[in-house]
Amino acid sequence: QSALSQPRSVSGSPGQSVTVSCTGTSSDVGRYDYVSWYQQHPGKAPKLMLFEVTKRPSGVPERFSGSKSGNTASLTISGLRTEDEADYYCCSFAGSNNFVVFGGGTKVTVL
Amino acid sequence: QITLKESGPTLVRPTQTLTLTCTISGFSLTTSGLGVGWIRQPPGKALEWLGIIYWNDDKRYTPSLRNRLSITMDTSKNHVVLTMTDMDPVDTGTYFCAQRLPFWSSFLELGFEPWGQGILVTVSS
C-alpha cells in the first residue's frame, strides 16, 4: 500500500478540467512544500509535470497546475486533451525517516 | 542533453542478488547538488522509491528495504549501481533510475527528471 492516497481514476471530456488529489500526513505532504507530480503513459517512463507543489518544468503546458491544502495536494488539468490520458503519480519528501514517498497513482481518462 | 539508461539481468532467481547499472550522460556524478535515484514499479502497480546517491557519495534508502539495498557510483565510468540482495518474486518489476532535481542539500528531494527507460526484472525459478 502506497504512503500517499490517490483516487484510482478520474475522467473528463475534452476541454473540461479534472483534479487529482493526493492525501498524505503531517509528516510528508502537510509538512513540506516538496510535492511533485509525474505523468506516465503505458509502457513509458514517468515524466515530471510539477515540482514544489506549483512549479512547472520547462515544456510542461500551463494547463497543468498544482495546489496544496493541509495534508492534501492536488493536480488540476485544465482544457483536457486526449494526450493527457495517462497515469499520474504524486510524490512527496517525507523527512529523514521515509525520505521520499509516492502515491498509488490515478488513471486519468479522457472520455 | 541528459540521459540515463538502465542495464542488467532481466531474469533473476529467488534468493540471488540483483545488480543493475545506470549509465548517465550529459552531466557529472560529482557535480554539486546532483544525484541519481532508483525507483521501481511492479507490473500494473504504483511507483516505489528505493534510494538515492548524491554527488558527495551520501546515500539514502527506503526504510523497508534498507538492509537489502546498496547504491554505489563509479565516476570514471559514469555509472550508478544498484544492488539488491535476497531477491523474491515480489521484487519483480520495472526498475528506473532518474536524476534528482538539483539542490544544494542532500537532505531533501524536489523531484526526479529525467528518467531512464527502465528495465523489467523478473524474479522466478
Short mmCIF file of N, CA and C in Angstrom, two decimals, chain A:
data_model
loop_
_atom_site.label_atom_id
_atom_site.label_comp_id
_atom_site.label_asym_id
_atom_site.label_seq_id
_atom_site.Cartn_x
_atom_site.Cartn_y
_atom_site.Cartn_z
N GLN A 1 0.83 -1.19 0.00
CA GLN A 1 0.00 0.00 0.00
C GLN A 1 0.87 1.25 0.00
N SER A 2 0.58 2.18 -0.92
CA SER A 2 1.37 3.37 -1.05
C SER A 2 1.17 4.32 0.13
N ALA A 3 2.19 5.13 0.39
CA ALA A 3 2.14 6.04 1.52
C ALA A 3 1.15 7.18 1.29
N LEU A 4 1.02 7.62 0.04
CA LEU A 4 0.12 8.72 -0.30
C LEU A 4 -1.11 8.15 -1.01
N SER A 5 -2.28 8.69 -0.66
CA SER A 5 -3.53 8.17 -1.22
C SER A 5 -4.03 9.01 -2.38
N GLN A 6 -4.31 8.33 -3.48
CA GLN A 6 -4.85 8.97 -4.66
C GLN A 6 -6.09 8.20 -5.11
N PRO A 7 -7.05 8.89 -5.75
CA PRO A 7 -8.19 8.16 -6.32
C PRO A 7 -7.68 7.26 -7.45
N ARG A 8 -8.36 6.12 -7.60
CA ARG A 8 -7.90 5.17 -8.62
C ARG A 8 -8.05 5.75 -10.02
N SER A 9 -9.14 6.49 -10.22
CA SER A 9 -9.38 7.03 -11.56
C SER A 9 -10.21 8.30 -11.49
N VAL A 10 -10.00 9.16 -12.48
CA VAL A 10 -10.83 10.33 -12.72
C VAL A 10 -11.01 10.43 -14.23
N SER A 11 -12.07 11.07 -14.64
CA SER A 11 -12.31 11.20 -16.07
C SER A 11 -12.96 12.54 -16.39
N GLY A 12 -12.82 12.93 -17.63
CA GLY A 12 -13.42 14.17 -18.10
C GLY A 12 -13.45 14.20 -19.61
N SER A 13 -14.27 15.06 -20.13
CA SER A 13 -14.39 15.21 -21.58
C SER A 13 -13.34 16.21 -22.07
N PRO A 14 -12.99 16.14 -23.33
CA PRO A 14 -12.04 17.13 -23.88
C PRO A 14 -12.51 18.56 -23.59
N GLY A 15 -11.57 19.36 -23.14
CA GLY A 15 -11.87 20.75 -22.83
C GLY A 15 -12.26 20.99 -21.38
N GLN A 16 -12.66 19.94 -20.71
CA GLN A 16 -13.03 20.09 -19.30
C GLN A 16 -11.79 20.12 -18.41
N SER A 17 -12.04 20.34 -17.12
CA SER A 17 -10.96 20.30 -16.12
C SER A 17 -11.16 19.09 -15.22
N VAL A 18 -10.06 18.47 -14.83
CA VAL A 18 -10.10 17.39 -13.85
C VAL A 18 -9.08 17.69 -12.77
N THR A 19 -9.37 17.20 -11.56
CA THR A 19 -8.46 17.39 -10.44
C THR A 19 -8.15 16.05 -9.81
N VAL A 20 -6.88 15.81 -9.57
CA VAL A 20 -6.40 14.59 -8.92
C VAL A 20 -5.89 14.96 -7.54
N SER A 21 -6.42 14.31 -6.53
CA SER A 21 -5.99 14.61 -5.16
C SER A 21 -4.92 13.63 -4.70
N CYS A 22 -4.16 14.05 -3.70
CA CYS A 22 -3.06 13.25 -3.16
C CYS A 22 -3.01 13.54 -1.66
N THR A 23 -3.43 12.58 -0.88
CA THR A 23 -3.53 12.81 0.57
C THR A 23 -2.43 12.08 1.32
N GLY A 24 -1.71 12.83 2.09
CA GLY A 24 -0.64 12.27 2.91
C GLY A 24 -0.90 12.53 4.37
N THR A 25 0.16 12.84 5.07
CA THR A 25 0.06 13.09 6.52
C THR A 25 0.82 14.36 6.88
N SER A 26 0.81 14.68 8.14
CA SER A 26 1.53 15.85 8.63
C SER A 26 3.05 15.63 8.61
N SER A 27 3.49 14.42 8.26
CA SER A 27 4.92 14.13 8.17
C SER A 27 5.46 14.26 6.76
N ASP A 28 4.58 14.36 5.79
CA ASP A 28 5.06 14.48 4.41
C ASP A 28 4.38 15.65 3.70
N VAL A 29 3.26 15.41 3.05
CA VAL A 29 2.59 16.48 2.29
C VAL A 29 2.27 17.68 3.17
N GLY A 30 1.80 17.42 4.38
CA GLY A 30 1.41 18.51 5.26
C GLY A 30 2.56 19.32 5.81
N ARG A 31 3.75 18.72 5.81
CA ARG A 31 4.88 19.39 6.45
C ARG A 31 5.79 20.12 5.46
N TYR A 32 5.87 19.58 4.24
CA TYR A 32 6.84 20.11 3.28
C TYR A 32 6.15 20.53 1.97
N ASP A 33 6.63 21.60 1.40
CA ASP A 33 6.15 22.04 0.08
C ASP A 33 6.99 21.42 -1.02
N TYR A 34 7.26 20.13 -0.87
CA TYR A 34 8.09 19.43 -1.84
C TYR A 34 7.30 18.28 -2.46
N VAL A 35 6.15 18.64 -3.01
CA VAL A 35 5.31 17.68 -3.69
C VAL A 35 5.55 17.78 -5.20
N SER A 36 5.74 16.65 -5.83
CA SER A 36 5.92 16.61 -7.28
C SER A 36 4.89 15.67 -7.90
N TRP A 37 4.63 15.87 -9.18
CA TRP A 37 3.65 15.06 -9.91
C TRP A 37 4.30 14.52 -11.19
N TYR A 38 3.94 13.28 -11.53
CA TYR A 38 4.50 12.61 -12.69
C TYR A 38 3.39 12.06 -13.57
N GLN A 39 3.59 12.19 -14.87
CA GLN A 39 2.69 11.62 -15.86
C GLN A 39 3.36 10.39 -16.46
N GLN A 40 2.62 9.30 -16.56
CA GLN A 40 3.18 8.09 -17.15
C GLN A 40 2.21 7.48 -18.15
N HIS A 41 2.62 7.46 -19.40
CA HIS A 41 1.86 6.76 -20.43
C HIS A 41 2.25 5.29 -20.42
N PRO A 42 1.36 4.41 -20.89
CA PRO A 42 1.62 2.97 -20.84
C PRO A 42 2.94 2.60 -21.49
N GLY A 43 3.72 1.83 -20.76
CA GLY A 43 5.00 1.35 -21.28
C GLY A 43 6.10 2.38 -21.33
N LYS A 44 5.85 3.56 -20.78
CA LYS A 44 6.84 4.63 -20.82
C LYS A 44 7.34 4.98 -19.42
N ALA A 45 8.43 5.72 -19.38
CA ALA A 45 8.95 6.21 -18.12
C ALA A 45 8.13 7.39 -17.65
N PRO A 46 8.04 7.59 -16.34
CA PRO A 46 7.35 8.78 -15.83
C PRO A 46 8.02 10.07 -16.31
N LYS A 47 7.22 11.12 -16.36
CA LYS A 47 7.69 12.44 -16.75
C LYS A 47 7.25 13.44 -15.68
N LEU A 48 8.19 14.25 -15.23
CA LEU A 48 7.88 15.25 -14.20
C LEU A 48 6.98 16.34 -14.78
N MET A 49 5.86 16.61 -14.10
CA MET A 49 4.92 17.62 -14.56
C MET A 49 4.89 18.84 -13.64
N LEU A 50 5.07 18.62 -12.35
CA LEU A 50 5.10 19.72 -11.38
C LEU A 50 6.07 19.36 -10.27
N PHE A 51 6.70 20.37 -9.68
CA PHE A 51 7.52 20.16 -8.50
C PHE A 51 7.32 21.35 -7.56
N GLU A 52 7.71 21.14 -6.33
CA GLU A 52 7.47 22.16 -5.28
C GLU A 52 6.04 22.67 -5.36
N VAL A 53 5.14 21.72 -5.44
CA VAL A 53 3.67 21.89 -5.44
C VAL A 53 3.15 22.55 -6.71
N THR A 54 3.73 23.70 -7.10
CA THR A 54 3.12 24.51 -8.16
C THR A 54 4.02 24.78 -9.37
N LYS A 55 5.29 24.42 -9.29
CA LYS A 55 6.23 24.82 -10.35
C LYS A 55 6.21 23.84 -11.51
N ARG A 56 6.19 24.39 -12.73
CA ARG A 56 6.21 23.57 -13.94
C ARG A 56 7.59 23.57 -14.57
N PRO A 57 8.14 22.39 -14.87
CA PRO A 57 9.40 22.34 -15.61
C PRO A 57 9.19 22.93 -17.00
N SER A 58 10.28 23.34 -17.61
CA SER A 58 10.21 23.87 -18.96
C SER A 58 9.56 22.85 -19.89
N GLY A 59 8.61 23.31 -20.70
CA GLY A 59 7.96 22.44 -21.67
C GLY A 59 6.64 21.87 -21.22
N VAL A 60 6.33 21.95 -19.94
CA VAL A 60 5.05 21.45 -19.46
C VAL A 60 3.99 22.53 -19.67
N PRO A 61 2.88 22.17 -20.31
CA PRO A 61 1.85 23.20 -20.61
C PRO A 61 1.28 23.85 -19.36
N GLU A 62 0.85 25.09 -19.51
CA GLU A 62 0.25 25.82 -18.39
C GLU A 62 -1.07 25.21 -17.94
N ARG A 63 -1.60 24.29 -18.75
CA ARG A 63 -2.85 23.62 -18.38
C ARG A 63 -2.70 22.79 -17.11
N PHE A 64 -1.47 22.46 -16.79
CA PHE A 64 -1.19 21.67 -15.60
C PHE A 64 -0.85 22.61 -14.45
N SER A 65 -1.59 22.50 -13.36
CA SER A 65 -1.34 23.35 -12.20
C SER A 65 -1.48 22.55 -10.93
N GLY A 66 -0.87 23.06 -9.86
CA GLY A 66 -0.89 22.35 -8.60
C GLY A 66 -1.24 23.25 -7.45
N SER A 67 -1.69 22.62 -6.37
CA SER A 67 -2.00 23.34 -5.15
C SER A 67 -1.87 22.39 -3.97
N LYS A 68 -1.94 22.97 -2.79
CA LYS A 68 -1.87 22.14 -1.57
C LYS A 68 -2.64 22.82 -0.46
N SER A 69 -3.34 22.00 0.30
CA SER A 69 -4.05 22.49 1.47
C SER A 69 -3.95 21.42 2.55
N GLY A 70 -3.31 21.78 3.65
CA GLY A 70 -3.13 20.82 4.73
C GLY A 70 -2.33 19.60 4.25
N ASN A 71 -2.89 18.42 4.46
CA ASN A 71 -2.20 17.19 4.09
C ASN A 71 -2.53 16.71 2.68
N THR A 72 -3.25 17.52 1.93
CA THR A 72 -3.67 17.11 0.58
C THR A 72 -3.15 18.05 -0.50
N ALA A 73 -2.49 17.45 -1.47
CA ALA A 73 -2.05 18.19 -2.64
C ALA A 73 -2.95 17.82 -3.82
N SER A 74 -3.01 18.70 -4.79
CA SER A 74 -3.89 18.46 -5.94
C SER A 74 -3.21 18.86 -7.24
N LEU A 75 -3.51 18.09 -8.27
CA LEU A 75 -3.08 18.39 -9.63
C LEU A 75 -4.34 18.67 -10.43
N THR A 76 -4.38 19.79 -11.12
CA THR A 76 -5.52 20.12 -11.96
C THR A 76 -5.05 20.22 -13.41
N ILE A 77 -5.80 19.55 -14.26
CA ILE A 77 -5.55 19.63 -15.70
C ILE A 77 -6.73 20.39 -16.30
N SER A 78 -6.45 21.56 -16.85
CA SER A 78 -7.49 22.37 -17.48
C SER A 78 -7.46 22.16 -18.99
N GLY A 79 -8.62 22.33 -19.62
CA GLY A 79 -8.65 22.17 -21.07
C GLY A 79 -8.15 20.79 -21.48
N LEU A 80 -8.73 19.77 -20.89
CA LEU A 80 -8.30 18.39 -21.07
C LEU A 80 -8.15 18.02 -22.55
N ARG A 81 -7.05 17.34 -22.87
CA ARG A 81 -6.78 16.90 -24.23
C ARG A 81 -6.59 15.40 -24.24
N THR A 82 -6.78 14.79 -25.39
CA THR A 82 -6.69 13.33 -25.47
C THR A 82 -5.31 12.83 -25.04
N GLU A 83 -4.27 13.61 -25.32
CA GLU A 83 -2.93 13.16 -24.97
C GLU A 83 -2.66 13.23 -23.47
N ASP A 84 -3.58 13.80 -22.70
CA ASP A 84 -3.43 13.85 -21.25
C ASP A 84 -3.86 12.53 -20.61
N GLU A 85 -4.47 11.65 -21.38
CA GLU A 85 -4.88 10.35 -20.83
C GLU A 85 -3.63 9.56 -20.46
N ALA A 86 -3.48 9.28 -19.17
CA ALA A 86 -2.28 8.64 -18.64
C ALA A 86 -2.48 8.37 -17.15
N ASP A 87 -1.49 7.74 -16.55
CA ASP A 87 -1.45 7.58 -15.10
C ASP A 87 -0.68 8.75 -14.51
N TYR A 88 -1.14 9.24 -13.37
CA TYR A 88 -0.48 10.36 -12.69
C TYR A 88 -0.15 9.95 -11.26
N TYR A 89 1.09 10.23 -10.87
CA TYR A 89 1.57 9.88 -9.54
C TYR A 89 2.03 11.14 -8.81
N CYS A 90 1.64 11.23 -7.55
CA CYS A 90 2.19 12.29 -6.72
C CYS A 90 3.35 11.71 -5.92
N CYS A 91 4.18 12.60 -5.44
CA CYS A 91 5.39 12.21 -4.71
C CYS A 91 5.69 13.32 -3.71
N SER A 92 6.15 12.96 -2.54
CA SER A 92 6.46 13.97 -1.54
C SER A 92 7.73 13.62 -0.80
N PHE A 93 8.49 14.65 -0.46
CA PHE A 93 9.57 14.47 0.50
C PHE A 93 8.91 14.20 1.85
N ALA A 94 9.52 13.28 2.62
CA ALA A 94 8.87 12.83 3.85
C ALA A 94 9.80 12.87 5.05
N GLY A 95 10.83 13.72 4.98
CA GLY A 95 11.70 13.83 6.14
C GLY A 95 12.77 12.77 6.20
N SER A 96 13.54 12.79 7.26
CA SER A 96 14.74 11.97 7.34
C SER A 96 14.44 10.48 7.47
N ASN A 97 13.26 10.10 7.91
CA ASN A 97 12.96 8.67 8.05
C ASN A 97 12.56 8.03 6.73
N ASN A 98 11.42 8.41 6.19
CA ASN A 98 10.93 7.79 4.96
C ASN A 98 11.51 8.43 3.70
N PHE A 99 11.94 9.61 3.80
CA PHE A 99 12.62 10.41 2.78
C PHE A 99 11.75 10.74 1.57
N VAL A 100 11.44 9.78 0.71
CA VAL A 100 10.61 10.04 -0.47
C VAL A 100 9.49 9.00 -0.53
N VAL A 101 8.25 9.47 -0.73
CA VAL A 101 7.10 8.56 -0.83
C VAL A 101 6.29 8.91 -2.07
N PHE A 102 5.72 7.89 -2.69
CA PHE A 102 4.87 8.06 -3.85
C PHE A 102 3.42 7.73 -3.51
N GLY A 103 2.53 8.24 -4.33
CA GLY A 103 1.13 7.88 -4.25
C GLY A 103 0.84 6.62 -5.05
N GLY A 104 -0.38 6.12 -4.92
CA GLY A 104 -0.75 4.89 -5.60
C GLY A 104 -1.08 5.05 -7.07
N GLY A 105 -1.15 6.29 -7.53
CA GLY A 105 -1.41 6.54 -8.94
C GLY A 105 -2.88 6.72 -9.26
N THR A 106 -3.16 7.59 -10.22
CA THR A 106 -4.52 7.85 -10.67
C THR A 106 -4.56 7.76 -12.19
N LYS A 107 -5.50 6.99 -12.70
CA LYS A 107 -5.66 6.91 -14.14
C LYS A 107 -6.62 8.01 -14.59
N VAL A 108 -6.13 8.89 -15.43
CA VAL A 108 -6.97 9.95 -15.99
C VAL A 108 -7.44 9.50 -17.37
N THR A 109 -8.76 9.45 -17.51
CA THR A 109 -9.36 9.04 -18.78
C THR A 109 -10.05 10.21 -19.44
N VAL A 110 -9.78 10.38 -20.72
CA VAL A 110 -10.45 11.43 -21.50
C VAL A 110 -11.59 10.77 -22.27
N LEU A 111 -12.80 11.14 -21.91
CA LEU A 111 -13.98 10.48 -22.47
C LEU A 111 -14.21 10.82 -23.93
#
